[in-house]
Amino acid sequence: MNFSFVFSRAFLLSLIGAIGFALIAIWVGDKRIDNFDRMIISKIQGAESAGLTALMKLFTFIGSGVIVSVLAIAMLVVLIKLHERRLLLFYGGVLIGSALLNSVLKSIFHRLRPTLHRIIEVNGYSFPSGHSMAAFTFYGIITFLLWKHIPNVYARVALIAVGSILILAIGISRIYLGVHYPSDIVGGYLASGTWLAASIGLYQYILERRQRKIKVRA
């Protein structure tokens, strides 16, 4: 693997994500994104039905703190049993860092949640979406960890497709259920994507340095 290429690409993706998040944050602050939010909310909530509501509640449950925490701990146990110390530190750091980043960003922006049509009730600030950040970070890091252990191209495509569908569906469910603006979801994806890309880039950089040291000693 060309670690320098991976690091450079990860840094570039992180930079793009940070710029995208900054733009969304500015537009949220001066309310220039309100029309976009209303249009998307109208389209998504306009499809409301009993069956779709049940499905959206399922997806929002899959992205909830309880489920993500259970799955995260299960993966943590697997890494411990495999004695993957470096991966364990990387994995735990990424998840904890994402949660802390979301708390910090919410406390900075103090955006109130939508009030027009709520199907469920939740507390806390709205921007960026915690569900979106948690889903993007968790399923993104799982995809990254599994990727190198799956040699088959079709299996890799399926892995990315499943992860992407879950992340997207969880975000849409929050809009459908009336607890987030679309810009909250996009902001969450961008913030989490920035953090995840930067973390992967740093991890690959550290691996490259370790391999170079081993080669020098040999």
Short mmCIF file of C-alpha atoms in Angstrom, two decimals:
data_model
loop_
_atom_site.label_atom_id
_atom_site.label_comp_id
_atom_site.label_asym_id
_atom_site.label_seq_id
_atom_site.Cartn_x
_atom_site.Cartn_y
_atom_site.Cartn_z
CA MET A 1 0.00 0.00 0.00
CA ASN A 2 1.25 3.49 -0.87
CA PHE A 3 0.85 5.14 2.54
CA SER A 4 1.97 8.56 1.30
CA PHE A 5 -0.80 8.52 -1.30
CA VAL A 6 -3.39 7.39 1.26
CA PHE A 7 -2.29 10.09 3.70
CA SER A 8 -2.39 12.82 1.04
CA ARG A 9 -5.82 11.75 -0.16
CA ALA A 10 -7.16 11.55 3.39
CA PHE A 11 -5.81 15.04 4.14
CA LEU A 12 -7.44 16.40 0.98
CA LEU A 13 -10.80 14.79 1.86
CA SER A 14 -10.54 16.18 5.38
CA LEU A 15 -9.85 19.68 4.04
CA ILE A 16 -12.79 19.51 1.64
CA GLY A 17 -15.05 18.31 4.46
CA ALA A 18 -13.91 21.11 6.76
CA ILE A 19 -14.54 23.75 4.09
CA GLY A 20 -17.97 22.25 3.37
CA PHE A 21 -18.88 22.25 7.05
CA ALA A 22 -17.72 25.85 7.45
CA LEU A 23 -19.97 26.93 4.57
CA ILE A 24 -22.98 25.07 5.99
CA ALA A 25 -22.32 26.60 9.42
CA ILE A 26 -22.19 30.11 7.92
CA TRP A 27 -25.41 29.56 6.00
CA VAL A 28 -27.12 28.19 9.11
CA GLY A 29 -25.96 31.21 11.09
CA ASP A 30 -27.28 33.81 8.66
CA LYS A 31 -30.35 31.66 7.77
CA ARG A 32 -29.50 31.55 4.06
CA ILE A 33 -30.12 27.80 4.10
CA ASP A 34 -33.69 28.06 5.45
CA ASN A 35 -35.33 27.71 2.02
CA PHE A 36 -33.30 24.59 1.29
CA ASP A 37 -34.30 23.11 4.64
CA ARG A 38 -37.99 23.83 4.13
CA MET A 39 -37.99 22.37 0.62
CA ILE A 40 -36.33 19.10 1.65
CA ILE A 41 -38.48 18.75 4.79
CA SER A 42 -41.62 19.27 2.70
CA LYS A 43 -40.63 16.55 0.24
CA ILE A 44 -39.57 14.01 2.86
CA GLN A 45 -42.42 14.57 5.32
CA GLY A 46 -44.87 14.79 2.41
CA ALA A 47 -44.40 11.04 1.90
CA GLU A 48 -45.60 10.26 5.44
CA SER A 49 -47.44 6.97 5.97
CA ALA A 50 -47.84 4.49 8.80
CA GLY A 51 -45.46 1.98 7.21
CA LEU A 52 -42.83 4.58 6.37
CA THR A 53 -43.02 6.01 9.89
CA ALA A 54 -42.33 2.57 11.35
CA LEU A 55 -39.37 2.14 8.99
CA MET A 56 -37.95 5.57 9.83
CA LYS A 57 -38.27 4.86 13.54
CA LEU A 58 -36.33 1.64 12.96
CA PHE A 59 -33.52 3.46 11.18
CA THR A 60 -33.34 6.18 13.82
CA PHE A 61 -33.17 3.42 16.46
CA ILE A 62 -30.29 1.76 14.57
CA GLY A 63 -28.47 5.10 14.71
CA SER A 64 -29.26 5.74 18.36
CA GLY A 65 -26.62 5.99 21.05
CA VAL A 66 -27.70 2.70 22.60
CA ILE A 67 -27.35 0.60 19.43
CA VAL A 68 -24.18 2.31 18.23
CA SER A 69 -22.65 1.89 21.70
CA VAL A 70 -23.51 -1.83 21.82
CA LEU A 71 -22.06 -2.42 18.34
CA ALA A 72 -19.01 -0.30 19.16
CA ILE A 73 -18.33 -2.29 22.32
CA ALA A 74 -18.77 -5.56 20.43
CA MET A 75 -16.16 -4.45 17.91
CA LEU A 76 -13.94 -3.32 20.76
CA VAL A 77 -14.07 -6.81 22.27
CA VAL A 78 -13.15 -8.35 18.92
CA LEU A 79 -10.09 -6.10 18.59
CA ILE A 80 -9.04 -6.90 22.16
CA LYS A 81 -9.27 -10.65 21.50
CA LEU A 82 -7.27 -10.22 18.30
CA HIS A 83 -4.61 -8.34 20.29
CA GLU A 84 -4.76 -5.48 17.79
CA ARG A 85 -3.43 -2.80 20.13
CA ARG A 86 -2.78 -0.13 17.51
CA LEU A 87 -6.16 -0.66 15.84
CA LEU A 88 -7.81 -0.66 19.26
CA LEU A 89 -6.38 2.75 20.15
CA PHE A 90 -7.20 4.12 16.70
CA TYR A 91 -10.77 2.78 16.77
CA GLY A 92 -11.50 4.02 20.29
CA GLY A 93 -9.93 7.40 19.62
CA VAL A 94 -11.99 7.95 16.47
CA LEU A 95 -15.31 7.12 18.18
CA ILE A 96 -14.63 9.12 21.34
CA GLY A 97 -13.28 12.06 19.35
CA SER A 98 -16.36 12.16 17.13
CA ALA A 99 -18.71 12.19 20.14
CA LEU A 100 -16.73 14.98 21.80
CA LEU A 101 -16.62 16.97 18.55
CA ASN A 102 -20.40 16.75 18.22
CA SER A 103 -20.90 17.99 21.79
CA VAL A 104 -18.53 20.90 21.24
CA LEU A 105 -20.15 21.92 17.95
CA LYS A 106 -23.68 21.74 19.38
CA SER A 107 -22.63 23.93 22.32
CA ILE A 108 -21.13 26.46 19.90
CA PHE A 109 -24.06 26.81 17.50
CA HIS A 110 -27.01 26.36 19.91
CA ARG A 111 -29.43 25.72 17.04
CA LEU A 112 -32.92 24.81 18.18
CA ARG A 113 -34.68 21.81 16.65
CA PRO A 114 -37.56 22.11 14.15
CA THR A 115 -40.99 22.51 15.69
CA LEU A 116 -43.37 22.26 12.72
CA HIS A 117 -44.15 18.55 12.61
CA ARG A 118 -42.51 16.25 15.14
CA ILE A 119 -43.36 12.57 15.17
CA ILE A 120 -41.03 11.88 18.09
CA GLU A 121 -39.71 14.11 20.87
CA VAL A 122 -36.03 14.58 21.65
CA ASN A 123 -34.03 17.12 23.62
CA GLY A 124 -30.82 18.99 22.94
CA TYR A 125 -29.55 21.24 20.20
CA SER A 126 -29.94 20.46 16.53
CA PHE A 127 -26.75 21.35 14.63
CA PRO A 128 -24.92 19.21 13.70
CA SER A 129 -26.94 16.02 13.99
CA GLY A 130 -25.55 13.62 16.58
CA HIS A 131 -27.19 10.63 14.90
CA SER A 132 -25.62 11.54 11.55
CA MET A 133 -22.16 12.04 13.04
CA ALA A 134 -22.33 8.82 15.07
CA ALA A 135 -23.58 6.79 12.09
CA PHE A 136 -21.02 8.23 9.67
CA THR A 137 -18.15 7.74 12.10
CA PHE A 138 -19.08 4.25 13.30
CA TYR A 139 -20.11 2.67 10.00
CA GLY A 140 -17.32 4.55 8.24
CA ILE A 141 -14.62 3.22 10.58
CA ILE A 142 -16.06 -0.31 10.42
CA THR A 143 -15.94 -0.13 6.62
CA PHE A 144 -12.31 1.01 6.79
CA LEU A 145 -11.33 -1.78 9.19
CA LEU A 146 -13.05 -4.50 7.17
CA TRP A 147 -11.94 -3.21 3.76
CA LYS A 148 -8.37 -4.54 3.88
CA HIS A 149 -9.57 -7.96 5.05
CA ILE A 150 -11.94 -8.37 2.10
CA PRO A 151 -10.03 -9.21 -1.10
CA ASN A 152 -13.09 -9.65 -3.34
CA VAL A 153 -14.03 -6.52 -5.30
CA TYR A 154 -17.76 -7.27 -5.27
CA ALA A 155 -17.71 -7.84 -1.54
CA ARG A 156 -15.98 -4.49 -1.07
CA VAL A 157 -18.59 -2.75 -3.21
CA ALA A 158 -21.34 -4.44 -1.18
CA LEU A 159 -19.64 -3.33 2.05
CA ILE A 160 -19.55 0.31 0.92
CA ALA A 161 -23.13 0.12 -0.39
CA VAL A 162 -24.52 -1.26 2.88
CA GLY A 163 -22.62 1.28 4.97
CA SER A 164 -23.71 4.17 2.74
CA ILE A 165 -27.35 3.11 2.76
CA LEU A 166 -27.39 2.84 6.55
CA ILE A 167 -25.75 6.25 7.00
CA LEU A 168 -28.09 7.92 4.50
CA ALA A 169 -31.21 6.21 5.85
CA ILE A 170 -30.42 7.21 9.43
CA GLY A 171 -29.97 10.83 8.36
CA ILE A 172 -33.23 10.87 6.37
CA SER A 173 -35.08 9.30 9.29
CA ARG A 174 -34.17 12.26 11.50
CA ILE A 175 -35.64 14.69 8.96
CA TYR A 176 -38.75 12.55 8.46
CA LEU A 177 -39.38 12.31 12.20
CA GLY A 178 -39.15 16.10 12.51
CA VAL A 179 -36.20 16.35 14.89
CA HIS A 180 -33.56 17.72 12.50
CA TYR A 181 -33.21 20.12 9.61
CA PRO A 182 -31.59 18.72 6.44
CA SER A 183 -28.67 21.11 7.00
CA ASP A 184 -28.15 19.47 10.41
CA ILE A 185 -27.72 16.13 8.65
CA VAL A 186 -25.40 17.48 5.95
CA GLY A 187 -23.40 19.33 8.59
CA GLY A 188 -23.12 16.15 10.64
CA TYR A 189 -21.88 14.15 7.66
CA LEU A 190 -19.29 16.81 6.78
CA ALA A 191 -18.05 17.20 10.36
CA SER A 192 -17.77 13.46 10.85
CA GLY A 193 -16.23 12.97 7.43
CA THR A 194 -13.61 15.60 8.21
CA TRP A 195 -12.73 13.93 11.51
CA LEU A 196 -12.73 10.42 10.07
CA ALA A 197 -10.56 11.30 7.06
CA ALA A 198 -8.07 13.19 9.24
CA SER A 199 -7.92 10.28 11.70
CA ILE A 200 -7.37 7.69 8.96
CA GLY A 201 -4.70 9.86 7.36
CA LEU A 202 -2.86 10.26 10.66
CA TYR A 203 -3.13 6.54 11.41
CA GLN A 204 -1.70 5.61 8.01
CA TYR A 205 1.08 8.15 8.45
CA ILE A 206 2.07 6.61 11.80
CA LEU A 207 2.03 3.12 10.24
CA GLU A 208 4.28 4.32 7.43
CA ARG A 209 6.79 5.80 9.87
CA ARG A 210 6.83 2.57 11.87
CA GLN A 211 7.46 0.50 8.74
CA ARG A 212 10.28 2.79 7.68
CA LYS A 213 11.95 2.42 11.08
CA ILE A 214 11.65 -1.36 10.88
CA LYS A 215 13.26 -1.38 7.41
CA VAL A 216 16.12 0.85 8.61
CA ARG A 217 16.82 -1.44 11.58
CA ALA A 218 16.72 -4.48 9.32
#
